[in-house]
Short mmCIF file of C-alpha atoms in Angstrom, two decimals:
data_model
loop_
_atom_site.label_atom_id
_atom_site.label_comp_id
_atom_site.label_asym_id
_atom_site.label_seq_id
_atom_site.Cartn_x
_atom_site.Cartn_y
_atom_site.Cartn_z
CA UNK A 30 14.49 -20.74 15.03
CA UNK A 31 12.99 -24.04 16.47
CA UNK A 32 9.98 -24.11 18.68
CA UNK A 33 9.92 -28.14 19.80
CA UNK A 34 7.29 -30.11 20.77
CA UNK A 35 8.46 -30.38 24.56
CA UNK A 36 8.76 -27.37 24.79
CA UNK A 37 4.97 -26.20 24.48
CA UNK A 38 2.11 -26.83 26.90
CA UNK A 39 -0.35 -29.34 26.30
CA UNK A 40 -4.22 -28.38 26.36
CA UNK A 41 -6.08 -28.83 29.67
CA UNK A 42 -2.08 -28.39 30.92
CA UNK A 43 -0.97 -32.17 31.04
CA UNK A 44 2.42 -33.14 31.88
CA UNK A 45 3.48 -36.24 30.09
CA UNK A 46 5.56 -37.52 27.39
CA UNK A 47 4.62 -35.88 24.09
CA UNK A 48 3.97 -39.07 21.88
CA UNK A 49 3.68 -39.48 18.20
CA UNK A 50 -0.38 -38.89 18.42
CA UNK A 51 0.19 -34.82 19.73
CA UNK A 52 2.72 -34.88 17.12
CA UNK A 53 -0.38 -35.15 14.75
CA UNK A 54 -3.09 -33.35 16.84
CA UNK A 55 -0.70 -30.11 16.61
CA UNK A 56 -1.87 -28.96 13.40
CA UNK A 57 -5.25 -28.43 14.83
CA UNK A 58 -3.48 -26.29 16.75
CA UNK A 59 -1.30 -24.24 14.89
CA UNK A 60 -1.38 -23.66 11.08
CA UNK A 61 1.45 -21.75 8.63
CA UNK A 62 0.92 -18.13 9.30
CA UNK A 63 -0.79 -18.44 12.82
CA UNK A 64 1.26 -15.83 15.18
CA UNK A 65 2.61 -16.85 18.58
CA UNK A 66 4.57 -15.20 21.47
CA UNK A 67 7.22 -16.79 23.02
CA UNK A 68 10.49 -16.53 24.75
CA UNK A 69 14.37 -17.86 23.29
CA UNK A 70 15.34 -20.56 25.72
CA UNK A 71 18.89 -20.57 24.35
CA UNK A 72 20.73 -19.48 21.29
CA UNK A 73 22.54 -22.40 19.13
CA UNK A 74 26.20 -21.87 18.07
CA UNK A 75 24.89 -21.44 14.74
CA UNK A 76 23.06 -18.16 15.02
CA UNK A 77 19.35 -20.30 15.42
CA UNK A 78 17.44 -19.71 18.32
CA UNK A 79 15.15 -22.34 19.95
CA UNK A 80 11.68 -21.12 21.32
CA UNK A 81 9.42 -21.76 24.26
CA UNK A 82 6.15 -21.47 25.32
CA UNK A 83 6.21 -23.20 28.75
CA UNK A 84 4.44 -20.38 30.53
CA UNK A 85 0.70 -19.45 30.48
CA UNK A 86 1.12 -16.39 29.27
CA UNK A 87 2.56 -16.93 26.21
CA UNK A 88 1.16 -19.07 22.88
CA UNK A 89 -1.08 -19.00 20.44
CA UNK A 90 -2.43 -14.83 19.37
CA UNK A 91 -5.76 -14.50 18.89
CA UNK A 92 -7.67 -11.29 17.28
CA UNK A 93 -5.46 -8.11 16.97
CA UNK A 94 -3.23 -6.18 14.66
CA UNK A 95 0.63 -6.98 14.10
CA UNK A 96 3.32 -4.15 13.66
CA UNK A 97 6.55 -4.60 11.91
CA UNK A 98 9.39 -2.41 13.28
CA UNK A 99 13.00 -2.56 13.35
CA UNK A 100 14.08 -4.29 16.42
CA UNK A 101 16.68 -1.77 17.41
CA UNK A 102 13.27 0.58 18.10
CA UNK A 103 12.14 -1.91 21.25
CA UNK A 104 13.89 -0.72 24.31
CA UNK A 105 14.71 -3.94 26.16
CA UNK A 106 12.68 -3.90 29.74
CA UNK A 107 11.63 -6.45 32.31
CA UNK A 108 8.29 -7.39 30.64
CA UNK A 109 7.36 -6.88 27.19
CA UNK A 110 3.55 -7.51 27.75
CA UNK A 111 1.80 -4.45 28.54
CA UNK A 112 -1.70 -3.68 29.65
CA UNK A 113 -2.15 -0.30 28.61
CA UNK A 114 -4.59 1.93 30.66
CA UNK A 115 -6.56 3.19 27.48
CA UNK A 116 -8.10 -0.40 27.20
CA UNK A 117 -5.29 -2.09 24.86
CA UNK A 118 -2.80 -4.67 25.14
CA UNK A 119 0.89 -4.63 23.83
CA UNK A 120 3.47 -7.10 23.41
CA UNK A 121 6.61 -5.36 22.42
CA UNK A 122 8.69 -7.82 20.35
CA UNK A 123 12.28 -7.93 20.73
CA UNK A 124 12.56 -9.15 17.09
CA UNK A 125 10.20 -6.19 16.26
CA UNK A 126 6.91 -7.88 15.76
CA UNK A 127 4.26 -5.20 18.16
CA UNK A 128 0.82 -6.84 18.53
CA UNK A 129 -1.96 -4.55 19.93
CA UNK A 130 -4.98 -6.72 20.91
CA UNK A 131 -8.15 -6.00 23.20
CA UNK A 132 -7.31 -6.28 26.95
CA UNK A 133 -8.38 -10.33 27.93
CA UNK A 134 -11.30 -9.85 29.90
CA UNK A 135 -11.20 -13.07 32.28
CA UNK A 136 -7.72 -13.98 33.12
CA UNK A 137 -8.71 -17.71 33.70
CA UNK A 138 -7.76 -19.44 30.19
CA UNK A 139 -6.74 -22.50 29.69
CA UNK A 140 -3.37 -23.19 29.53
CA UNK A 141 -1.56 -21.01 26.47
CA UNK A 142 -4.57 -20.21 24.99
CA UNK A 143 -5.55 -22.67 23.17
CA UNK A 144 -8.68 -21.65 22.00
CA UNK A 145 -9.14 -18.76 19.60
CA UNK A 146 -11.71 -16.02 20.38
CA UNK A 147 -12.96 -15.07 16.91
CA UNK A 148 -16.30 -13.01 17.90
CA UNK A 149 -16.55 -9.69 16.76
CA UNK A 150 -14.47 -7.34 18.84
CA UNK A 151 -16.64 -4.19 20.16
CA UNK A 152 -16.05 -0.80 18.26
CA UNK A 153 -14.64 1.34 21.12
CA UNK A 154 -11.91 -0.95 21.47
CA UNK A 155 -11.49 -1.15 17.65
CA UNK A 156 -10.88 2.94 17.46
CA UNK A 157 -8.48 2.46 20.78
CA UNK A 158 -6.24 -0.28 18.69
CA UNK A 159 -6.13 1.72 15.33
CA UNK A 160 -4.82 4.65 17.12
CA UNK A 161 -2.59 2.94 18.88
CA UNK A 162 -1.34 1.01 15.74
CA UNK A 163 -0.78 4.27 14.19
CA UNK A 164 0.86 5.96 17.24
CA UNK A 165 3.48 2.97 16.94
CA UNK A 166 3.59 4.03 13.05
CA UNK A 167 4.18 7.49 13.88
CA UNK A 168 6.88 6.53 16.72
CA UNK A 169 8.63 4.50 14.19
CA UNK A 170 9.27 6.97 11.27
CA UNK A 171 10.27 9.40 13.28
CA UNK A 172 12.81 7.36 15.04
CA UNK A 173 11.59 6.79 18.61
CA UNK A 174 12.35 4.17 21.05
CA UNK A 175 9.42 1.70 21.80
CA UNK A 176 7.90 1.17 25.29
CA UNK A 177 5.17 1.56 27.09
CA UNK A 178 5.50 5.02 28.12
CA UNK A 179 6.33 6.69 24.84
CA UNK A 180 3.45 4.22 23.41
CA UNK A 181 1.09 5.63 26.29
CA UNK A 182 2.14 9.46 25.29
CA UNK A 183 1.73 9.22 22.11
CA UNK A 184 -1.53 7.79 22.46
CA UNK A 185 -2.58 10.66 24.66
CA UNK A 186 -1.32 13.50 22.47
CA UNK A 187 -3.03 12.31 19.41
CA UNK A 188 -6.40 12.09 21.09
CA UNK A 189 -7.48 15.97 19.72
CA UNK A 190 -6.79 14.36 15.97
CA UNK A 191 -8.76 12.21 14.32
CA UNK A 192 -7.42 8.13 13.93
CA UNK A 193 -6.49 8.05 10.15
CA UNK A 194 -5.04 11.81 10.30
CA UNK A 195 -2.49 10.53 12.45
CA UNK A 196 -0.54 9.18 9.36
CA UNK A 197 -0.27 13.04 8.01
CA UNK A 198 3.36 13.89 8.16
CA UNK A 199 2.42 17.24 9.67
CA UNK A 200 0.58 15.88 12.67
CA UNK A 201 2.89 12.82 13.30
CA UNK A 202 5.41 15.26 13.49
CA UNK A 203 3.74 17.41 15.72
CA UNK A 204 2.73 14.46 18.00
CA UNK A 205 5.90 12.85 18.38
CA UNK A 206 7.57 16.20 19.53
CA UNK A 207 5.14 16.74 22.08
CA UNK A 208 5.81 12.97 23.27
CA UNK A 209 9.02 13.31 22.97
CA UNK A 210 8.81 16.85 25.26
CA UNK A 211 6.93 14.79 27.82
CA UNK A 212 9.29 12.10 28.03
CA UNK A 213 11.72 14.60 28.82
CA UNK A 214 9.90 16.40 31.67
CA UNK A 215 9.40 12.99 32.98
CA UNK A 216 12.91 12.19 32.99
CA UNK A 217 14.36 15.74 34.22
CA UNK B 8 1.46 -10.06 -6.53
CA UNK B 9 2.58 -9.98 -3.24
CA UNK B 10 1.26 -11.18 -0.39
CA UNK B 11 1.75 -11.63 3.42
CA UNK B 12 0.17 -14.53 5.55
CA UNK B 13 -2.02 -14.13 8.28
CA UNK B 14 -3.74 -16.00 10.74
CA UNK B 15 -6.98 -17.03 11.08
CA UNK B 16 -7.74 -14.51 13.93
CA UNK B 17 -6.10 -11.69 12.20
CA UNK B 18 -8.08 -11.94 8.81
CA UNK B 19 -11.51 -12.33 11.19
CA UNK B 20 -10.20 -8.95 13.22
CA UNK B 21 -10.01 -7.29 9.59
CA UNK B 22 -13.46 -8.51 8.11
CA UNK B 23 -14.98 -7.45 11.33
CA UNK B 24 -13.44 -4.13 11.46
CA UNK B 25 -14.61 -3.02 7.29
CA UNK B 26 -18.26 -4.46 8.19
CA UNK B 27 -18.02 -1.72 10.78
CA UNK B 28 -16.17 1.12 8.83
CA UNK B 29 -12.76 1.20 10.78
CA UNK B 30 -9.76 -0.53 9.15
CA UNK B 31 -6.88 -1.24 11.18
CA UNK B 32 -5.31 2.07 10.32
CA UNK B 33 -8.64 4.12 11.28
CA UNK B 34 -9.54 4.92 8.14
CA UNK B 35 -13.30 4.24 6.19
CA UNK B 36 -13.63 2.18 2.80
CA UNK B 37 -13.94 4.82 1.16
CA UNK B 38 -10.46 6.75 2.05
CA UNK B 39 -7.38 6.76 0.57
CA UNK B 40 -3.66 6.49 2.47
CA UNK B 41 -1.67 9.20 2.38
CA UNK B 42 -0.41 9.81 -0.69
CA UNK B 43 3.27 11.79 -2.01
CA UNK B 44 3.18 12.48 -6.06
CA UNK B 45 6.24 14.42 -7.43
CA UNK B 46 6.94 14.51 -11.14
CA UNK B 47 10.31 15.17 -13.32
CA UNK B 48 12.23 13.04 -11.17
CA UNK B 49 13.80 11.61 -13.95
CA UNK B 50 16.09 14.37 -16.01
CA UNK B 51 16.66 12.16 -19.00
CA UNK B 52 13.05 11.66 -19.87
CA UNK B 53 10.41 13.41 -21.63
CA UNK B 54 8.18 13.10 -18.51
CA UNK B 55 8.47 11.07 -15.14
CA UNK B 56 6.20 11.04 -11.72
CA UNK B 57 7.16 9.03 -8.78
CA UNK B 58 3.95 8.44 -6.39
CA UNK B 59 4.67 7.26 -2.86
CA UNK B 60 0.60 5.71 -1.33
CA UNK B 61 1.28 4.04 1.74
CA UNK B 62 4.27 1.33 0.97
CA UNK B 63 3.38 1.39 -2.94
CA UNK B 64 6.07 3.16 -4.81
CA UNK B 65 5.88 3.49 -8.16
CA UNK B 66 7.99 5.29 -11.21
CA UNK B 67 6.85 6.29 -14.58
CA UNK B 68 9.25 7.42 -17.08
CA UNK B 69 7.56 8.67 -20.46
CA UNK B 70 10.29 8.77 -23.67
CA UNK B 71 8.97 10.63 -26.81
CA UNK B 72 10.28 8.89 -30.06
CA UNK B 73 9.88 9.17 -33.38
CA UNK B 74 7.68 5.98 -35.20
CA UNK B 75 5.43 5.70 -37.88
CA UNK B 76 1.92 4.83 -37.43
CA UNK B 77 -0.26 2.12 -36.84
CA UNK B 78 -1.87 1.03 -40.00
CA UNK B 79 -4.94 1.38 -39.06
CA UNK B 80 -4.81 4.66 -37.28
CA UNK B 81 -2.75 6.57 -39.94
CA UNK B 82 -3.18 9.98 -38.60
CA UNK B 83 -2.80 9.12 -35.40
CA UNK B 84 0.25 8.37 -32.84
CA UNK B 85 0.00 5.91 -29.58
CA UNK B 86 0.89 5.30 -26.35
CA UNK B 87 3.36 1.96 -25.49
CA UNK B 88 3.20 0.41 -22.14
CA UNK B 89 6.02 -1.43 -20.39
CA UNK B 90 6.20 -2.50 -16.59
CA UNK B 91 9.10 -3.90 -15.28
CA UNK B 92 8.12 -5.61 -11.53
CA UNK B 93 11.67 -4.63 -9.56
CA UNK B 94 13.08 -7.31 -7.50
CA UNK B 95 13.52 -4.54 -4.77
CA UNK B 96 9.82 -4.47 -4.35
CA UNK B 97 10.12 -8.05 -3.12
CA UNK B 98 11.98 -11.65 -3.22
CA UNK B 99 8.80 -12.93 -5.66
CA UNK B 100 9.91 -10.60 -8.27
CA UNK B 101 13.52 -11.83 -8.55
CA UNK B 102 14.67 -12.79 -11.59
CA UNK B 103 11.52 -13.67 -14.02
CA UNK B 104 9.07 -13.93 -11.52
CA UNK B 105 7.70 -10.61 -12.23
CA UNK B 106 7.27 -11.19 -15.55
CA UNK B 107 3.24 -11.91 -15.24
CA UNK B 108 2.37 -9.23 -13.09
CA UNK B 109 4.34 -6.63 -15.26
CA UNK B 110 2.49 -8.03 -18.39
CA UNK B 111 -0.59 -8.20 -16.64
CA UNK B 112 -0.10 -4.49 -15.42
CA UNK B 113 0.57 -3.14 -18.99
CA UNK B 114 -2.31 -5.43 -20.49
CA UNK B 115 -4.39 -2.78 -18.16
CA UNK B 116 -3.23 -0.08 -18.91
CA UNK B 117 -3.61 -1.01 -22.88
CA UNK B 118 -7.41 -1.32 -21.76
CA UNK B 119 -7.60 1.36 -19.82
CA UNK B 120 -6.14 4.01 -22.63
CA UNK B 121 -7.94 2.02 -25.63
CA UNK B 122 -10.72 4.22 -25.48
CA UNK B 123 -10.81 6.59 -28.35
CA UNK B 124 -10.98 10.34 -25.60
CA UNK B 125 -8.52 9.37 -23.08
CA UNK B 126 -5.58 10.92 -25.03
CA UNK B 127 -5.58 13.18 -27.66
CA UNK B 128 -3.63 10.33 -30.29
CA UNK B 129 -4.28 12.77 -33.21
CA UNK B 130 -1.80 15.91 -32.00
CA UNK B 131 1.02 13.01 -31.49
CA UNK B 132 0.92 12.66 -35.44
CA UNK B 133 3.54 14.90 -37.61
CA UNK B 134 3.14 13.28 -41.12
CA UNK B 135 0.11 11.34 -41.58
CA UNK B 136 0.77 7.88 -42.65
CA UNK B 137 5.17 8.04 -42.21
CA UNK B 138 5.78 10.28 -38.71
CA UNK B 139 3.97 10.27 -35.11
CA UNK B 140 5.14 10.38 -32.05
CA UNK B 141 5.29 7.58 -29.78
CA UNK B 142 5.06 7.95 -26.20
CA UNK B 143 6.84 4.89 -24.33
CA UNK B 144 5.61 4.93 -20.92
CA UNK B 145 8.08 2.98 -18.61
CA UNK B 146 6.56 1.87 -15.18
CA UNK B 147 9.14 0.79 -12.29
CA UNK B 148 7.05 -1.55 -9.37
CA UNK B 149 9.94 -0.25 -6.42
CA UNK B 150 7.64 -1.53 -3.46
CA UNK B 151 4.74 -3.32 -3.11
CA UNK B 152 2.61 -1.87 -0.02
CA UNK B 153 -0.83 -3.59 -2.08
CA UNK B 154 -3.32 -1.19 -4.56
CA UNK B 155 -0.67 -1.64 -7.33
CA UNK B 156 -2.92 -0.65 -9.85
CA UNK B 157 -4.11 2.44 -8.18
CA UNK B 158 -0.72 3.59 -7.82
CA UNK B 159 0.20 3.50 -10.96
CA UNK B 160 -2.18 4.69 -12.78
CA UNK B 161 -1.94 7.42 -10.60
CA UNK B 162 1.86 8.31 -11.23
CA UNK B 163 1.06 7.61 -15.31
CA UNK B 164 -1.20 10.45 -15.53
CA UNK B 165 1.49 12.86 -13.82
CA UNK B 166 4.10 11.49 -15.70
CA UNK B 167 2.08 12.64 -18.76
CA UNK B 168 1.17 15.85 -17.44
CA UNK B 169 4.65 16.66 -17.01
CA UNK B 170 5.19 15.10 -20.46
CA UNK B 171 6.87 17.97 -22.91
CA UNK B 172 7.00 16.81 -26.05
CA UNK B 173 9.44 19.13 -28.79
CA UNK B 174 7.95 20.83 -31.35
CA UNK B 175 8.93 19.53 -34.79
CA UNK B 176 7.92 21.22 -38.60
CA UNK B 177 7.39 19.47 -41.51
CA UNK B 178 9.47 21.33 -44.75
CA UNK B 179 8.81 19.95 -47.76
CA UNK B 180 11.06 20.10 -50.67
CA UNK B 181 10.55 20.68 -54.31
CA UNK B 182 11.22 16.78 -55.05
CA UNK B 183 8.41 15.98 -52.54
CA UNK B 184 10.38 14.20 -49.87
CA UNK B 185 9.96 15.65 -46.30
CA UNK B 186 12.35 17.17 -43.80
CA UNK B 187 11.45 17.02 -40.20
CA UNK B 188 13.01 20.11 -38.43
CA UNK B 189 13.19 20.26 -34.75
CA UNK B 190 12.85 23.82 -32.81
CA UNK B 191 16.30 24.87 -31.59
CA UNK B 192 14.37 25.99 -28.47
CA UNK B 193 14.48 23.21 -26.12
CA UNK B 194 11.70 24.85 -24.35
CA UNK B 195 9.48 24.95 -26.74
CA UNK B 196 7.67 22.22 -26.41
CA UNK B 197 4.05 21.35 -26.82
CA UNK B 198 2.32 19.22 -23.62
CA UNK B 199 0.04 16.72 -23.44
CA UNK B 200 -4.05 17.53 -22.49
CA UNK B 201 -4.75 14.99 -19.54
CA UNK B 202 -8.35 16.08 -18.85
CA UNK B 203 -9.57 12.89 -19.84
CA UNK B 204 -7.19 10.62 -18.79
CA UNK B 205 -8.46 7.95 -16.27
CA UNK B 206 -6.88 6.62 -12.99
CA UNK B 207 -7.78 2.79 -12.01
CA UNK B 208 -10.00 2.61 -8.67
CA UNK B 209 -9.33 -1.03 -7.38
CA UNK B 210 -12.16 -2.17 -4.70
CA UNK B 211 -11.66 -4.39 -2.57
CA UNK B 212 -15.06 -7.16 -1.85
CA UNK B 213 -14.35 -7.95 2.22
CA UNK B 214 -16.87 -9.44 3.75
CA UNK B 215 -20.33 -8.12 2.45
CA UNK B 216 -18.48 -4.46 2.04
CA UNK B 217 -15.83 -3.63 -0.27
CA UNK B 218 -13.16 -0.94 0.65
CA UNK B 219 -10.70 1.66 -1.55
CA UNK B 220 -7.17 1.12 -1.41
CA UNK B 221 -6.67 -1.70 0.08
CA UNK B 222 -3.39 -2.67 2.24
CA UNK B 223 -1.58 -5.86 1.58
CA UNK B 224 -3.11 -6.89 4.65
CA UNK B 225 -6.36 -6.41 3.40
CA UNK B 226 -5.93 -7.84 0.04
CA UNK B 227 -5.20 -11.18 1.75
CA UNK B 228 -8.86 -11.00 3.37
CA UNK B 229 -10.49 -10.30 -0.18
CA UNK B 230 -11.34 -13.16 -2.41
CA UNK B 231 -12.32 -10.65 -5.64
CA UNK B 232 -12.46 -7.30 -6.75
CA UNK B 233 -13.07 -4.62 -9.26
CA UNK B 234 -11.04 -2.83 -11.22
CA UNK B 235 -12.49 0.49 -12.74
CA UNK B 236 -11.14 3.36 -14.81
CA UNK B 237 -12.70 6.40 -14.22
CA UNK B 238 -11.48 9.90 -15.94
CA UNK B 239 -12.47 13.30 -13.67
CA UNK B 240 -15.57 13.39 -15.39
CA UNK B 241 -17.09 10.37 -13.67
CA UNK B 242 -17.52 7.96 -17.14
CA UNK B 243 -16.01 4.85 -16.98
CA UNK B 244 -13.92 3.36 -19.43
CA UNK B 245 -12.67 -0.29 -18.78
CA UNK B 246 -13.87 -2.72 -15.88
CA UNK B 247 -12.07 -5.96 -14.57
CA UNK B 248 -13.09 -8.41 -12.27
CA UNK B 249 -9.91 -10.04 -10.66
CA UNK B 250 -9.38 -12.89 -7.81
CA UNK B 251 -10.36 -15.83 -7.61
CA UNK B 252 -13.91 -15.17 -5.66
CA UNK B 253 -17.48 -13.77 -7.10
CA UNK B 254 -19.13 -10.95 -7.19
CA UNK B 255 -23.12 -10.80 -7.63
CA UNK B 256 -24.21 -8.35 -9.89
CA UNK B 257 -25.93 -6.08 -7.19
CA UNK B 258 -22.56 -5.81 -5.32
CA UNK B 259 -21.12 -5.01 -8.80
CA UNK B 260 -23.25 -1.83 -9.02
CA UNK B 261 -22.52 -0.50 -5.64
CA UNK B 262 -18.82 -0.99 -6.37
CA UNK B 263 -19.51 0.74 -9.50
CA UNK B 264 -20.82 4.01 -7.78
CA UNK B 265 -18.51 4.27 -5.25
CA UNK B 266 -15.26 3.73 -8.19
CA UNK B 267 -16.88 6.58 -9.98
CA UNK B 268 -17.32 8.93 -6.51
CA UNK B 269 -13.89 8.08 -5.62
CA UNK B 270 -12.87 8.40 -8.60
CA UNK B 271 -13.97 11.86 -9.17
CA UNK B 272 -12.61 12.97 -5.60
CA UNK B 273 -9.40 11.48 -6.68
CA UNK B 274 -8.96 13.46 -10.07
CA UNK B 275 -9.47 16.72 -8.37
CA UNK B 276 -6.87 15.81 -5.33
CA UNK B 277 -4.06 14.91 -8.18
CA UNK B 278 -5.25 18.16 -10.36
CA UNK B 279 -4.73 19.96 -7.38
CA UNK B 280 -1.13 18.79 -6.90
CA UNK B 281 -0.32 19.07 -10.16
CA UNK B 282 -0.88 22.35 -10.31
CA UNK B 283 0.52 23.35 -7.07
CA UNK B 284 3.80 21.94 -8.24
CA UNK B 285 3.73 23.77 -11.83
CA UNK B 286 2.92 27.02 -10.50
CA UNK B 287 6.12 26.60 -8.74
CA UNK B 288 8.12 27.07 -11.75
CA UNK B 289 11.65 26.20 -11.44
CA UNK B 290 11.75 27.32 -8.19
CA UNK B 291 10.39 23.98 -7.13
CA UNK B 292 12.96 22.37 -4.66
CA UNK B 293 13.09 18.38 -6.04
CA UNK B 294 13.08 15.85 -3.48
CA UNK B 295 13.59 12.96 -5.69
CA UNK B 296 14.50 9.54 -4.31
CA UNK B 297 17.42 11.25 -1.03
CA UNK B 298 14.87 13.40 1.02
#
């Protein structure tokens, strides 16, 4: 997949030609292994995709944890960024990538987030991501589709257990059945 | 080994989170993943464990075979280490590429069992100076999920718990020359003591903290750590220092004491399920590699 030049946003949100000079200044940018969201603009004959980031909501991550799932687990819905009301973010991947960062406080960034917020994130909303990272975990092995709602569940039946005994068969069992109950109440 | 790449953020989030005592899975340091041990897994050798921590999966496959001694321990038998890095447990390994880990592994393990108490070397010998057993211990690398050495060392001391080893006599003739008669029995069988037998506690230095069983995550955040063998006792009996970063000696210590806690914690865990699992008997439904 091919994320061009045009197709990202400039810092301070410019619109010009990209010249040879932002071809350089990128790598200040973006280095091998940095993580970004964005969306497929189209998909090439040959099975490659090409990326964009043209909106300000997508771009660079900053602090968080990443999730690998298979990417027949994410439901397909409208949006795939999700605010969560326990004080989490979500971005549920299509390709299966799940990132759970701490909810942006001011939504005034610049433009694709071009700076990275590396200060110390506050405990309470470390516990909240761990348990949500291993709510997805638990969702996962036992074969559960991915959104928002079953995320949100989850996270609300595993609050009686503690974070790291969430990855006990027994009680990810236990939880996803009672998610999976209230899914169904919801639905009939 | 291998390794995953991270951003900058990411590795920060990580550091952050050991200073405080929460990793990303909501565990502390000092606390092990789940872990899934099952022994004689393998029906064609004398002993086997498979031990499932986290993504690490590991296979140990211990053959009995008939040698003669080392020369310089005639009354004694020994222990041979082999590790063979699968390319399932990722694309690095493919082909020879996991040739230096899997030498590096064994070279460990050599260390780790040098020590003269770990095994009893002296019941493995059947004619001092011409028969001993030897006790090929085969270790399969099937996934990498980081804490290799844990893992393994781990899964060697069930496989040798599980170990039987048959029960041979010696008849000698009137010319002098000796017969070695195995037991028609194929239960009878004598088994190995693994009281003493260490298991490797890797830690992890992230940050100014160091944490137990580290992901592969994690090990991408940590420049150095320690490698300790501790048996249930709490004695130590081989250190390394690997990575590329340093350790100051104070650190060192404190790494020491928590290897030997966990350590100890760890022995009685594994006891435990080693137990459990004999005093099922036969009755013992085997999950093996399909459940």
């Amino acid at each position: 997949s091919v994320l061009l030049l045009s197709s990202m946003n400039l810092p301070g949100g410019e619109l010009r030609r990209r010249s040879a000079e932002d071809e350089l200044a990128m790598r200040d940018y973006l280095q091998e292994g940095d993580l970004i969201s964005a969306e497929v603009q189209s998909v090439f004959s040959d099975g490659a995709v090409s990326l964009h980031t043209r909106s300000l909501k997508y771009g660079k991550l900053g602090q968080g944890v990443l999730v690998q799932v298979s990417p027949s687990l994410v439901k397909r819905q409208k949006t795939h960024f999700h605010d969560l009301p326990c004080g989490a973010s979500v971005i549920l991947g299509n390709n299966g990538f799940i990132w759970i960062y701490p909810t942006a406080e001011q939504k005034d960034e610049e433009a694709g987030g071009f700076t990275t917020n590396l200060e110390p994130v506050p405990l309470s909303d470390r516990e909240v991501i761990s348990r949500l990272r291993n709510c997805v975990v638990a969702l996962v092995t036992e074969k559960l589709m991915l959104f928002d709602t079953s995320i949100l569940y989850c996270y609300e039946a595993s609050l009686p257990h503690q974070i790291k005994d969430i990855l006990k068969p027994e009680v990810m069992e236990e939880i996803v059945l009672e998610t999976r109950q209230r899914l169904l109440d919801v639905e009939g | 080994m291998a390794s995953v790449v991270l951003s900058e953020a990411e590795k920060v989030y990580i550091v952050h989170g050991v200073q405080e005592d929460l990793r990303v899975d909501g565990r502390g340091c000092e606390d092990y993943r789940c872990a899934e041990v099952e022994t004689d897994v393998v029906s064609n050798t004398s002993g086997s464990a498979r031990v499932r921590l986290g993504h690490t999966d590991i296979l140990v496959g211990v053959k009995a075979e008939m040698g003669t001694p080392k020369l310089e321990k005639p009354d004694e038998g020994y222990l041979e280490f082999f590790v063979d890095c699968s390319a399932n447990a990722t694309p690095e390994f493919e082909g020879r590429g996991g040739e230096e880990l899997g030498s590096e592994i064994a070279n460990t393990l050599n260390r780790v069992f040098s020590s003269e108490s770990t095994v009893d070397l002296k019941s493995l010998c059947i004619n001092p100076r011409e028969h001993c057993w030897v006790l090929y211990v085969d270790v399969l690398l099937l996934e990498c999920g980081g804490n290799l050495f844990d893992a393994i060392s781990i899964a060697v001391k069930a496989a040798l718990f599980n170990t039987r080893i048959p029960k041979v006599r010696v008849l000698e003739d009137e010319e002098g020359s000796k017969e070695i008669e195995l037991s028609d029995d194929p239960y009878d069988c004598m088994r190995l003591s693994v009281d003493n037998v260490p298991c490797i506690v890797t830690l992890n230095k992230i940050g100014y903290r160091h944490v137990v069983d580290a992901t592969l995550q994690e090990e991408a955040c940590s420049l150095a750590s320690l490698l300790i063998s501790v048996t249930s006792k709490g004695t130590l009996t081989s250190m390394k220092k690997m990575g590329k970063g340093s350790l100051d000696p104070e650190s060192i210590f404190e790494m020491m004491e928590t290897g030997k806690r966990v350590g100890k914690s760890l022995h009685i865990a594994l006891q435990k399920i080693l137990d459990e699992e004999e005093s099922l008997g036969t009755a013992r439904q085997k999950v093996g590699f399909l459940g």
